[in-house]
Coordinates of C-alpha atoms and ligand atoms in Angstrom, one line a residue:
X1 CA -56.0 -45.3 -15.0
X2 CA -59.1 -43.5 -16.0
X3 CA -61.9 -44.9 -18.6
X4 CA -61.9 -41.6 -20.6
X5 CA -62.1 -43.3 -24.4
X6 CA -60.1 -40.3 -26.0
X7 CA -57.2 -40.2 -27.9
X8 CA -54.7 -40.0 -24.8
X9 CA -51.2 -38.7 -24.2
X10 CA -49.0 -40.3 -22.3
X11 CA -46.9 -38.2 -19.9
X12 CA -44.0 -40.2 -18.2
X13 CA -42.7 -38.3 -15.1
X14 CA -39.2 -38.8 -14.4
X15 CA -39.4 -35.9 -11.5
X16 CA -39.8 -32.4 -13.2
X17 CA -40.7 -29.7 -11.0
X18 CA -43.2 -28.6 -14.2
X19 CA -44.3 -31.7 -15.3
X20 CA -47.7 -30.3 -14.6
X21 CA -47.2 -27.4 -17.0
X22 CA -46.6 -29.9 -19.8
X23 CA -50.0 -31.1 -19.2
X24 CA -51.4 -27.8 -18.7
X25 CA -50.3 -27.3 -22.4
X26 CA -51.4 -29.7 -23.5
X27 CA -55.1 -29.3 -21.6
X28 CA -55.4 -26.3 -23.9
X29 CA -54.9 -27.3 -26.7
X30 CA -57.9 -29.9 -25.9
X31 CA -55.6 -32.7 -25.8
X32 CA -56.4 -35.5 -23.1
X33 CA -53.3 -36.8 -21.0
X34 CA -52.0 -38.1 -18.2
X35 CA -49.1 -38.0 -15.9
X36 CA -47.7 -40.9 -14.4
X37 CA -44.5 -41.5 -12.3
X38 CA -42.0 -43.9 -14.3
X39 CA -41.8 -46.7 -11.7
X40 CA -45.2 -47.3 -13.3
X41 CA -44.8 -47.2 -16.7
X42 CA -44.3 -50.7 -17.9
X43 CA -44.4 -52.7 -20.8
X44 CA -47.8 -53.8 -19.6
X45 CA -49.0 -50.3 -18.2
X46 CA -47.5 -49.1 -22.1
X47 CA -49.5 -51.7 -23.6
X48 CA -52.7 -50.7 -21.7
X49 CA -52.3 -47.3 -22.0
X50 CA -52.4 -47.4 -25.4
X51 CA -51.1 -44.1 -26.4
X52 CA -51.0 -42.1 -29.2
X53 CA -48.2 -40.3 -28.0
X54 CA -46.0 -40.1 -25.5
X55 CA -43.5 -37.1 -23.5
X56 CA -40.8 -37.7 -21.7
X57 CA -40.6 -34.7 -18.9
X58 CA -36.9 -33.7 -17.8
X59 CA -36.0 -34.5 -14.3
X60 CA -33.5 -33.9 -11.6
X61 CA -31.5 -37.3 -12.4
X62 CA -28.1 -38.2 -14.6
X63 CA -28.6 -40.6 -17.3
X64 CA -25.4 -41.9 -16.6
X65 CA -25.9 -43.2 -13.0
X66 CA -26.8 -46.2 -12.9
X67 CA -30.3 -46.9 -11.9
X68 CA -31.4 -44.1 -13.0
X69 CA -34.8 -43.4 -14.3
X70 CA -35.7 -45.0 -17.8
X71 CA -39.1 -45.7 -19.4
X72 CA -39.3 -49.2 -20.9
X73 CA -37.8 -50.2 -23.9
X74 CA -41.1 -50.9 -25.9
X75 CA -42.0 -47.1 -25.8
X76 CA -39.8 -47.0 -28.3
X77 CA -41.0 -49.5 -30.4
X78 CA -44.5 -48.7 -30.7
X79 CA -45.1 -46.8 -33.6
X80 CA -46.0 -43.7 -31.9
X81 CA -44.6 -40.2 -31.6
X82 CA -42.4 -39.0 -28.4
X83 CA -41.1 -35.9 -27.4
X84 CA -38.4 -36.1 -24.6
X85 CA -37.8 -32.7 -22.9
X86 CA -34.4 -32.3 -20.7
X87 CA -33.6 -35.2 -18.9
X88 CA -36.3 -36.9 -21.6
X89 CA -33.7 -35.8 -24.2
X90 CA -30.7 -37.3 -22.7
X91 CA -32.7 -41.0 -21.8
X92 CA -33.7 -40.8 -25.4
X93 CA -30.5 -40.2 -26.6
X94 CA -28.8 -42.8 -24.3
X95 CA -31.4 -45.5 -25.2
X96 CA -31.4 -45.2 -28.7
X97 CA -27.1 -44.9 -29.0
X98 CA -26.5 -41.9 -28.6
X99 CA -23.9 -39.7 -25.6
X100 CA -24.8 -37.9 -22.8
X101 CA -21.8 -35.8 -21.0
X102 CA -22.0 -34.5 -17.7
X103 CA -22.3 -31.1 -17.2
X104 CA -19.1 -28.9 -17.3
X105 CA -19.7 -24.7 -16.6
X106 CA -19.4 -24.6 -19.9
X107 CA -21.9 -26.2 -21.3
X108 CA -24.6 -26.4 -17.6
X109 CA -27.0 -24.2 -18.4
X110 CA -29.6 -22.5 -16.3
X111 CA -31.7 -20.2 -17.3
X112 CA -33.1 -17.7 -20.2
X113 CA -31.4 -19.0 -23.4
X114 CA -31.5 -18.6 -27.5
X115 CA -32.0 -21.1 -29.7
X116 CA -31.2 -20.6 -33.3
X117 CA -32.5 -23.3 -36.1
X118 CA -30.7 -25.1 -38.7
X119 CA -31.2 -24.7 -42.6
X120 CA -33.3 -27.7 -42.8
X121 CA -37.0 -27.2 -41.9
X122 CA -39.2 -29.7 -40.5
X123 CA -43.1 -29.4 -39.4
X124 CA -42.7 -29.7 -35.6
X125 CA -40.8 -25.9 -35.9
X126 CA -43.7 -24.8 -37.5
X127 CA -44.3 -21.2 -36.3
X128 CA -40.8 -21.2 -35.0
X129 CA -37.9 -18.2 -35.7
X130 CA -40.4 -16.3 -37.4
X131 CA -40.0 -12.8 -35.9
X132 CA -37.3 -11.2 -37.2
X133 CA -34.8 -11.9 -34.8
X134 CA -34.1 -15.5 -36.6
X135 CA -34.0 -17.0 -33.1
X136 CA -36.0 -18.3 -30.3
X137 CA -36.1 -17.8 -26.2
X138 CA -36.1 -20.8 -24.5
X139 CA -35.5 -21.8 -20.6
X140 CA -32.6 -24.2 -20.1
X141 CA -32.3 -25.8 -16.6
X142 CA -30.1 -28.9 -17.3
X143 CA -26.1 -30.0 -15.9
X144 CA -25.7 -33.2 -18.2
X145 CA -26.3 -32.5 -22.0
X146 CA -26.1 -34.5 -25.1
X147 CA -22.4 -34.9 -26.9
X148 CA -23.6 -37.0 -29.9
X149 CA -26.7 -37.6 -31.0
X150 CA -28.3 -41.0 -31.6
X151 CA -28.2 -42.5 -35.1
X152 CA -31.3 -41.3 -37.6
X153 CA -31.4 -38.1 -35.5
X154 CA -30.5 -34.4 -36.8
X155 CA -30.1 -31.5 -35.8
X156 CA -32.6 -28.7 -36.2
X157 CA -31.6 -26.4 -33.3
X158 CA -28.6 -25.0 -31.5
X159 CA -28.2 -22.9 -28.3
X160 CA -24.7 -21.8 -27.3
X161 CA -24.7 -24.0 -24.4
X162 CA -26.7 -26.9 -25.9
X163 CA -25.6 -27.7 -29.6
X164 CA -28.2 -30.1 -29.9
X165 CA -31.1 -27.8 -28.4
X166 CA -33.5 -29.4 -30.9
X167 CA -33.3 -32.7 -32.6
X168 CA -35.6 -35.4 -34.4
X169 CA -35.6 -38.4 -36.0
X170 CA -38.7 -37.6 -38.5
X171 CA -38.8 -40.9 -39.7
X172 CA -39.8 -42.2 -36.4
X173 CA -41.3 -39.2 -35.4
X174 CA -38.8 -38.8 -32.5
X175 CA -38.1 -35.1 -31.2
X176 CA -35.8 -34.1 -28.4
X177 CA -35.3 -30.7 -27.0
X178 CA -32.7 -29.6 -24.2
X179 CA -35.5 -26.6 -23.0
X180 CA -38.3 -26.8 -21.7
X181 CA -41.3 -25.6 -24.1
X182 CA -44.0 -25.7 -21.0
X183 CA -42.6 -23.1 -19.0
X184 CA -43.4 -19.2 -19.7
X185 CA -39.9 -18.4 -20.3
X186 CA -40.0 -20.2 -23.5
X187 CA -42.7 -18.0 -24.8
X188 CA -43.4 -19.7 -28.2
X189 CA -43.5 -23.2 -26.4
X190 CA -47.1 -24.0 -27.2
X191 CA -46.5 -24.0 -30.5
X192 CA -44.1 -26.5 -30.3
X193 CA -46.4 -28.6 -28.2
X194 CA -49.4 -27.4 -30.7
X195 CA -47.2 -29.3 -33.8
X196 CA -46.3 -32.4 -31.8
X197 CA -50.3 -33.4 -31.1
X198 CA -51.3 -32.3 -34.3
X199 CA -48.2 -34.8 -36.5
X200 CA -49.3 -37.7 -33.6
X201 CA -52.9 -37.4 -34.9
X202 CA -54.7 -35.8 -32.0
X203 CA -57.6 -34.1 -33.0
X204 CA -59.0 -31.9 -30.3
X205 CA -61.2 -33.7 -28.9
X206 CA -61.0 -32.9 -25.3
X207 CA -63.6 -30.6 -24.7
X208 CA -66.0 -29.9 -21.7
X209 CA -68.9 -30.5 -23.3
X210 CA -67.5 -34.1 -24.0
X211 CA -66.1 -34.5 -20.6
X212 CA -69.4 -33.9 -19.0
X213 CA -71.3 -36.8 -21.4
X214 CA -68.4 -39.4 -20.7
X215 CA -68.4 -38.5 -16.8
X216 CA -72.3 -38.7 -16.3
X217 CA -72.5 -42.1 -18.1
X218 CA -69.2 -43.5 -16.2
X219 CA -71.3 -42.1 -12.9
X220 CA -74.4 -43.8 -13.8
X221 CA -72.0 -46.8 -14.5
X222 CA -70.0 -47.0 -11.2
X223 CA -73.2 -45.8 -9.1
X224 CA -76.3 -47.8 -10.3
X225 CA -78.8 -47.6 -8.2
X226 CA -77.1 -47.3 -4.9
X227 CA -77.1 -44.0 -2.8
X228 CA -74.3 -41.2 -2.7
X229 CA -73.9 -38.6 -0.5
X230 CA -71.6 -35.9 -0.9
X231 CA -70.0 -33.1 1.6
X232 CA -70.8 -29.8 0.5
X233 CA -68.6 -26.5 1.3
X234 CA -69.8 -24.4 -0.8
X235 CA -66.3 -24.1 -2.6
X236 CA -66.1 -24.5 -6.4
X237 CA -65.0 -27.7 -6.9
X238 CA -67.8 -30.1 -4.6
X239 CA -70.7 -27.8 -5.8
X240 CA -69.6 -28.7 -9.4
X241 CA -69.0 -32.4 -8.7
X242 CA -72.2 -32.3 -6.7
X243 CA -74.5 -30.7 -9.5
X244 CA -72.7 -33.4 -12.4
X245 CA -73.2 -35.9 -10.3
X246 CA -77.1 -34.7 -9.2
X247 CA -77.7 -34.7 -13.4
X248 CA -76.2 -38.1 -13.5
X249 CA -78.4 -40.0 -10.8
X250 CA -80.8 -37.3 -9.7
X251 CA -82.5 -37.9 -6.6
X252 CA -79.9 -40.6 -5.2
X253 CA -77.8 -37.7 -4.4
X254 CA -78.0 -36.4 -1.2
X255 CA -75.4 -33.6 -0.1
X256 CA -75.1 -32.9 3.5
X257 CA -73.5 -29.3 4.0
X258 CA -71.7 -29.3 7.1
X259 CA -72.0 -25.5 8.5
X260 CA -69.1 -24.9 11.4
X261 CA -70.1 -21.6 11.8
X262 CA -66.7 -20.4 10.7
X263 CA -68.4 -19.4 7.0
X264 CA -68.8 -16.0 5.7
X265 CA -71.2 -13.3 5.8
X266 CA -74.6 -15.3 4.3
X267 CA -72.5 -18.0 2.9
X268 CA -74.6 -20.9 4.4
X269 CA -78.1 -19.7 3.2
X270 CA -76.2 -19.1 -0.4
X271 CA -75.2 -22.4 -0.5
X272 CA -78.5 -23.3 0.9
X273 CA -80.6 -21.5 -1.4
X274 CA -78.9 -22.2 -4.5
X275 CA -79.1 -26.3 -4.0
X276 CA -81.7 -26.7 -2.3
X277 CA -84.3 -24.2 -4.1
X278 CA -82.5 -23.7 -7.4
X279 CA -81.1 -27.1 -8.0
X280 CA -83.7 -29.0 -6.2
X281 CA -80.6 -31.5 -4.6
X282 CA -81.6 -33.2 -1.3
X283 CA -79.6 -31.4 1.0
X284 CA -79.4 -31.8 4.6
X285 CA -78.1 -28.3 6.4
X286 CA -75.7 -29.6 9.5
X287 CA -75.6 -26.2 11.5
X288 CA -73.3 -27.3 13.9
X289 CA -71.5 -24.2 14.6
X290 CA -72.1 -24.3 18.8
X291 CA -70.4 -27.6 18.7
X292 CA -67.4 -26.3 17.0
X293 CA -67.0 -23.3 18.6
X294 CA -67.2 -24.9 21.7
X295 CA -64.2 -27.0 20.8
X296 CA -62.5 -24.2 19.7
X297 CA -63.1 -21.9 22.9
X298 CA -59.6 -21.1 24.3
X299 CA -57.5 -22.7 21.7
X300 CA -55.2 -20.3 19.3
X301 CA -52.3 -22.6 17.8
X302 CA -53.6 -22.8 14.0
X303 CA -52.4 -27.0 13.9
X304 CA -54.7 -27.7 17.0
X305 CA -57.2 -25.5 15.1
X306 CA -57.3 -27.3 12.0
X307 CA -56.7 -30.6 14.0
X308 CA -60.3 -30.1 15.8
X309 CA -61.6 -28.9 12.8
X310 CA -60.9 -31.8 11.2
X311 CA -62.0 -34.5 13.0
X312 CA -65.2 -32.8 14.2
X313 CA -65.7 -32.2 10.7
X314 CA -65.7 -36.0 10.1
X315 CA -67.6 -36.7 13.0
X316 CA -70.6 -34.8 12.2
X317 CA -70.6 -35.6 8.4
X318 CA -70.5 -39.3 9.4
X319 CA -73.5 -38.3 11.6
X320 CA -75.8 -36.7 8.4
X321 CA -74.3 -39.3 6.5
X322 CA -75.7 -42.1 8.2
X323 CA -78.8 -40.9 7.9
X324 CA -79.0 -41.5 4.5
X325 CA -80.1 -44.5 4.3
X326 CA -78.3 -47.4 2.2
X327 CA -75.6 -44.6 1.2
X328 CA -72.7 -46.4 -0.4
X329 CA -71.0 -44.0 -2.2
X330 CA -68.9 -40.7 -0.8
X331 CA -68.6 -38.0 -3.6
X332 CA -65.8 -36.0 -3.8
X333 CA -64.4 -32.8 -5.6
X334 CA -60.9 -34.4 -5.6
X335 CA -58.7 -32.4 -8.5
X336 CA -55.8 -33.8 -10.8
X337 CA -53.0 -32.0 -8.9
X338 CA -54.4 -33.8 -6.0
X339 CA -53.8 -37.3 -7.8
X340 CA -50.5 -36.4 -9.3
X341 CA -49.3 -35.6 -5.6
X342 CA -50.4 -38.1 -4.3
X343 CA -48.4 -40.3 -6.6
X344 CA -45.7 -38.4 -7.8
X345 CA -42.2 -40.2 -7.5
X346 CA -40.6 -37.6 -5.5
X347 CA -43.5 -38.2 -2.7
X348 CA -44.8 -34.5 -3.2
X349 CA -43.9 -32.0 -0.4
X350 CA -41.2 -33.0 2.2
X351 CA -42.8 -31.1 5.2
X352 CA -45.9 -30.2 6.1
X353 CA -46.1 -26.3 6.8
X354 CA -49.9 -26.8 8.0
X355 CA -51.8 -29.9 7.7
X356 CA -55.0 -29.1 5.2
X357 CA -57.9 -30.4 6.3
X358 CA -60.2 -32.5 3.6
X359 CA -62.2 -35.6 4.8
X360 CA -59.4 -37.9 3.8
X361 CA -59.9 -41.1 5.7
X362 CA -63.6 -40.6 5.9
X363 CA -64.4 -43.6 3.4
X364 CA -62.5 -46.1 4.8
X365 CA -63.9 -45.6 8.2
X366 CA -67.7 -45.5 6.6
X367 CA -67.1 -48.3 4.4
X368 CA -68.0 -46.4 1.6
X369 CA -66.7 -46.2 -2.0
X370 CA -65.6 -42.6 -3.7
X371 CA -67.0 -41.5 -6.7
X372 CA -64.6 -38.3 -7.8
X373 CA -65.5 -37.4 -11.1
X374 CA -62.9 -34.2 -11.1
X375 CA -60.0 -36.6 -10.7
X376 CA -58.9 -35.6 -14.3
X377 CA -59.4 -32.0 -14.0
X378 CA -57.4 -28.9 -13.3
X379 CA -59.1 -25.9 -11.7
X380 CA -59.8 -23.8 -14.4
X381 CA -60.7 -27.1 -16.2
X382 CA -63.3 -27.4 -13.3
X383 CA -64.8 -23.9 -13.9
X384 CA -65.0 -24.8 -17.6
X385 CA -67.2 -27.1 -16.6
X386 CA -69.2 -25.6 -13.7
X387 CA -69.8 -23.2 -16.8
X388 CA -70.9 -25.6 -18.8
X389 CA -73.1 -27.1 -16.1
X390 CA -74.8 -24.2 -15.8
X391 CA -73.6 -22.5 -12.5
X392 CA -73.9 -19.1 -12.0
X393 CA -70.3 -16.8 -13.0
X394 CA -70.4 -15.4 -10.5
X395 CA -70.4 -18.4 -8.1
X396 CA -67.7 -20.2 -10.5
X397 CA -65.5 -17.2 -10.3
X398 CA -65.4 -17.2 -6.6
X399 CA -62.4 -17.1 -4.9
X400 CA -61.3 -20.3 -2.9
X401 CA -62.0 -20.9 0.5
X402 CA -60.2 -22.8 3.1
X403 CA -61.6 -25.6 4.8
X404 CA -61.3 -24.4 8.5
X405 CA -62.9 -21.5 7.1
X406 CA -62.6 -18.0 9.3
X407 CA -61.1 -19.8 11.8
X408 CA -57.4 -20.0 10.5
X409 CA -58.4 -15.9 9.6
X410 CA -58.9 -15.1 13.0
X411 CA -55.0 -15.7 14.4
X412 CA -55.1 -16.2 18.1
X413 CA -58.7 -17.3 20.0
X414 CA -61.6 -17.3 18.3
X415 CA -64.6 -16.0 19.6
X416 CA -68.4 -15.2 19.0
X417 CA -67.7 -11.2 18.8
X418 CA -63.8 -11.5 16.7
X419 CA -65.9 -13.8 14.2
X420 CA -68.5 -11.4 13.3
X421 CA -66.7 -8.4 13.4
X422 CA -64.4 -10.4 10.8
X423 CA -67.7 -11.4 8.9
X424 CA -68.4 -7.5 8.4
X425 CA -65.1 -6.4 7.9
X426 CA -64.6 -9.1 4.8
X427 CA -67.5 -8.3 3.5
X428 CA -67.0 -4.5 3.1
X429 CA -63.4 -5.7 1.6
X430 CA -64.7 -8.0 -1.2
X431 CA -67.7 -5.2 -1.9
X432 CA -64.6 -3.2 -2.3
X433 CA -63.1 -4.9 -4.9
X434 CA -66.1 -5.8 -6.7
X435 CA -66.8 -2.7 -7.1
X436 CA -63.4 -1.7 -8.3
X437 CA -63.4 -4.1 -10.9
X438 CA -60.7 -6.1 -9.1
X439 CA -62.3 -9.8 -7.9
X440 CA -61.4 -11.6 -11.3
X441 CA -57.7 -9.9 -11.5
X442 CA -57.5 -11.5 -7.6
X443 CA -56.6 -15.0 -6.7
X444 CA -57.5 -14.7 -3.4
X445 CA -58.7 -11.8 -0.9
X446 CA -59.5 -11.6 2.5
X447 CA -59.3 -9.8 5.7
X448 CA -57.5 -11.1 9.2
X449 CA -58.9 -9.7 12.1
X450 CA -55.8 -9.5 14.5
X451 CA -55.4 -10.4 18.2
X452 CA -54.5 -7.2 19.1
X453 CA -56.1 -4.0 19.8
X454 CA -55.3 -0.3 19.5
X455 CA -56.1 3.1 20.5
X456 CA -57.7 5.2 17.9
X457 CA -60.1 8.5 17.9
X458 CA -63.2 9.0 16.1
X459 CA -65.3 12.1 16.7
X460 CA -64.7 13.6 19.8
X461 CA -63.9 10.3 21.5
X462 CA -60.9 7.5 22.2
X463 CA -61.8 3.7 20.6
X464 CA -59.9 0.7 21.5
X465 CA -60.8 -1.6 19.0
X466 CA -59.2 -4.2 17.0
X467 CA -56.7 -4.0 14.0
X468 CA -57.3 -6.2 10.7
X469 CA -55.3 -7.0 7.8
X470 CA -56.1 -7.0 4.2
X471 CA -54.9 -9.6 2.3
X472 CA -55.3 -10.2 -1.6
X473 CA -52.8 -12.3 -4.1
X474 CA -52.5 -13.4 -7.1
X475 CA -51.1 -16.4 -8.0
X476 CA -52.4 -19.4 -10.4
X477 CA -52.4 -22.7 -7.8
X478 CA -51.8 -21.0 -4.6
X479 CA -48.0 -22.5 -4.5
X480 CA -46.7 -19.0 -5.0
X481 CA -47.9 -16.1 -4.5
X482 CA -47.8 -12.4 -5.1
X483 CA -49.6 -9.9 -3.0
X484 CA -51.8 -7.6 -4.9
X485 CA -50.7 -3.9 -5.8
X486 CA -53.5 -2.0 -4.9
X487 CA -53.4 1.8 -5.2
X488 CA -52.8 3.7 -2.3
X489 CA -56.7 5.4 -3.0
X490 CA -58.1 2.1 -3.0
X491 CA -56.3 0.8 0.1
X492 CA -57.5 4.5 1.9
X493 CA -61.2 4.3 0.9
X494 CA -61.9 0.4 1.8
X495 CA -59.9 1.4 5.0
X496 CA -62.2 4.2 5.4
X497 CA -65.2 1.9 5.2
X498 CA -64.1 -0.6 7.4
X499 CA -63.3 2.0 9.7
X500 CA -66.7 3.7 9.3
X501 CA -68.8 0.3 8.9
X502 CA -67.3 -2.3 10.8
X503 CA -68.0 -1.5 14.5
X504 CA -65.2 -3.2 16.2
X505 CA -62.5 -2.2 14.4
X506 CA -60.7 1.1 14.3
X507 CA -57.1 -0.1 12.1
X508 CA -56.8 -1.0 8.7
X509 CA -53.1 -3.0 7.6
X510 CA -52.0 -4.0 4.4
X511 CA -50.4 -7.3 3.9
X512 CA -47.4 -7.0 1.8
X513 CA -45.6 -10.3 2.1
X514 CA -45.4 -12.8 -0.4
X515 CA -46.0 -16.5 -0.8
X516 CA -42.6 -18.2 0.3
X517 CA -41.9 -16.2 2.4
X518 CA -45.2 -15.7 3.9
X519 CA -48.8 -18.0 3.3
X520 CA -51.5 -17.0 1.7
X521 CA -53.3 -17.5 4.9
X522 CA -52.5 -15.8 8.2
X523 CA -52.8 -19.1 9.8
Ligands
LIG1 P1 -51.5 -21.2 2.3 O1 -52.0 -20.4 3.5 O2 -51.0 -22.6 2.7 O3 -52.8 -21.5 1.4 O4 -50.5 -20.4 1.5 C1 -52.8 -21.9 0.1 C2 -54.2 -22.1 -0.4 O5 -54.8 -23.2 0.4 C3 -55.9 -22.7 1.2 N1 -55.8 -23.3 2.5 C4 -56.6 -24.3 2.8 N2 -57.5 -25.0 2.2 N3 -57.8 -26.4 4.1 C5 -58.2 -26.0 2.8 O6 -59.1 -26.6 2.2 C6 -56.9 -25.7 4.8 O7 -56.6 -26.1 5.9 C7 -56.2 -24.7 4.1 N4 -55.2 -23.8 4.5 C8 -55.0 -23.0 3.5 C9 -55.7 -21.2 1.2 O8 -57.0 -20.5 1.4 C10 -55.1 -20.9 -0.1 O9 -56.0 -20.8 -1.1

């Protein structure tokens, strides 16, 4: 549990595919609160906790199995508001004497749906049925559903699937809804969540500029006046924990940037330049790219890749690291969808369709102890307060980077001359859609230079260069992805330039597929 001293939401997981969402929500409308799995939540954890609210997320499970997920009985008894969505409905109902049915065909529902409200209004519908139509779309995803409702609650809502889409017991301050109010397809969901925080009490007061204060004095706390070091990629998310953490204990930061060679075109003196000369963090340059694309010679399946990768990875930062001396801390830019995976109840993703690399396992082996002072952040949450840090936009804005860097971009062997046609080629690409007024609009874009060659003419003679792919997506945590519809003029001219500019290549693809079925990366 984290020592943030707002007013804090409790969030108990009982397995919702968009539990995050519910905290995303809730994120933006500066509320502070936390996800955990309900295995955890006990009386003890409740009492702890200390609440001033608490949401009970749906989740795949039937309330009438036995075993099946509950949170403890003194949630209820509390004082403080709760809101159970979906499967947090039907516990809520069950617990406090109410039926839950299982789900018929009649009355399963999955899907866009339309809630209508009763006569009676109360101040959590605030905003609600007020366009015209005298009814709301919501997303319904549920088999079971309630068949009587527990005594003290009403009904405020019906759907035709779901005649007790939305109910409360005002007194207590207990709301139930069938929907789900995080998800897009219940457009007007914020507002629901926007009246639940405001009748608990919260009053805003998660902001960045807040966040910061609390998270340099809990550094200052945790550190003293013991050394940290802190691996450096150049990625959003370790240069914002590195710069908090540099105005938290100054000089007893040292960040050692470990260059594999596999960066982009003038990444590493970027990343130099801007800690080292603007910043004025102690920062120790590893250029270790011969070492790692020694390893690399010859091999082109992407898991060994990423396996040497790794591990080299770890070996040379230990390396730096010991030479800080008295280091006893390990920074790291570890994010909140990182935590919640890492504990959520359903064990996060079953397989592994590649094996990211990160220096997980790093602090055990070093003996040293993590500071990660993102662990309650989302990404844009992170940006907010790069922003607020000071970073430069344009450095906050940047589009993420994978670890292995060019390496998993480069399908097949990598070599001296593939990598540096690469560099050029993505750097003509991402010129491209600067200048197009496209980077923001982008999640992520890229170009794969592809193990094959091809016969093309330019001038008077025959080339045999290598093709590339261009890749760019949108998306909003990489999960999913779309592949961006660029116009056939803007695909032409950046092929033109490659084409013109790149020596080495002589083909320009698009890449069309999506994420499933396809990766973001080619590798
Ligand atoms: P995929 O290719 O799995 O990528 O659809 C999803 C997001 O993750 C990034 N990615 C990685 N990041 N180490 C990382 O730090 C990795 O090994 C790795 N592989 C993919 C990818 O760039 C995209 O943003």
């Amino acid at each position: 549990m984290s020592d943030i001293s707002h007013d804090r939401l409790l969030i108990i997981d009982f397995g919702s595919q968009v539990t995050q969402l519910i905290a995303r929500r809730l994120r933006e409308l500066n509320v502070y609160c936390e996800i955990h799995p309900y295995q955890n939540v006990t009386d003890a954890f409740l009492a702890e906790f200390a609440p001033k609210a608490i949401i009970f997320s749906g989740g795949p499970d039937s309330v009438m199995r036995d075993g099946s997920p509950r949170p403890p009985q003194s949630a209820y008894t509390m004082g403080v508001p709760i809101l159970g969505i979906c499967y947090g409905q039907q516990v809520m109902m069950h617990d406090l004497g109410g039926k839950v049915e299982a789900g018929e065909h009649a009355t399963a529902e999955f899907g866009r749906a339309y809630v209508t409200p009763s006569d009676t209004r109360i101040d959590m519908l605030n905003g609600w049925f007020l366009d015209g139509s005298g009814r709301e779309q919501v997303w319904m995803s549920h088999g079971d559903h309630v068949s009587e409702i527990a005594p003290g609650f009403e009904v405020f809502g019906t759907s035709p699937g779901a005649p007790f889409a939305i109910t409360a017991d005002t007194t207590r301050n207990f709301y139930a809804v069938q929907f789900h109010p995080e998800v897009h397809h219940t457009p007007n969901g914020k507002t629901l969540y926007e009246n639940f925080v405001r009748l608990a009490g919260f009053t805003g007061d998660w902001t960045m500029g807040a966040y910061r204060e609390e998270a340099i004095r809990l550094i200052r706390e945790q550190v003293g006046d013991k050394q940290v070091i802190c691996g450096l990629s150049g990625g959003v998310d370790s240069s914002v924990a590195a710069v908090l953490i540099h105005e938290a204990i100054g000089d007893q930061l040292t960040c050692v940037f470990v260059d594999h060679g596999l960066l982009r075109k003038n990444e590493a003196e970027e990343v130099v330049s801007m800690f080292r000369d603007n910043y004025n963090i102690p920062l120790i340059h590893a250029d270790e790219a011969d070492l790692f694309l020694g390893e690399l010679e010859g091999v082109s399946d992407p898991e060994s890749k990423r396996k040497i990768i790794g591990k080299l990875f770890i070996d040379v930062f230990q390396k730096y690291a010991d030479q800080v001396e008295g280091a006893e801390f390990l920074a790291q830019g570890t994010l909140y969808p990182d935590v919640i995976e890492s504990v959520s109840f359903s064990g996060g993703p079953s397989v592994t369709i590649k094996s990211h690399h990160n220096v997980g396992g790093l602090p055990e082996k070093m003996g040293l102890k993590l500071v990660e002072p993102l662990r309650e952040l989302f990404k844009d949450e992170v940006r907010a307060l790069g922003q607020e840090l000071g970073l430069p936009a344009s450095f906050i804005g940047r589009h993420p980077f994978p670890g292995p860097g060019l390496a998993i971009r480069c399908p097949g062997e990598i070599t001296r001359e593939k990598l540096a046609i690469l560099r050029e080629a993505d750097a003509v690409y991402i010129d491209q859609i600067r200048k197009h007024g496209l980077y923001d609009e982008i999640w992520q874009a890229f170009v794969a230079i592809l193990p094959v060659r091809t016969v093309g003419v330019m001038g008077d003679g025959r080339t045999y260069d290598f093709a590339c792919a261009l890749r760019a997506v949108t998306s909003v945590d990489g999960m999913t992805a779309d592949y961006y519809p660029f116009s056939h003029e803007f695909l032409g001219e950046t092929a033109t330039r490659i084409i013109n500019e790149v020596r080495g290549i002589n083909r320009v693809t698009y890449d069309v597929t999506s994420k499933p079925p396809g990766t973001i990366e080619w590798e």
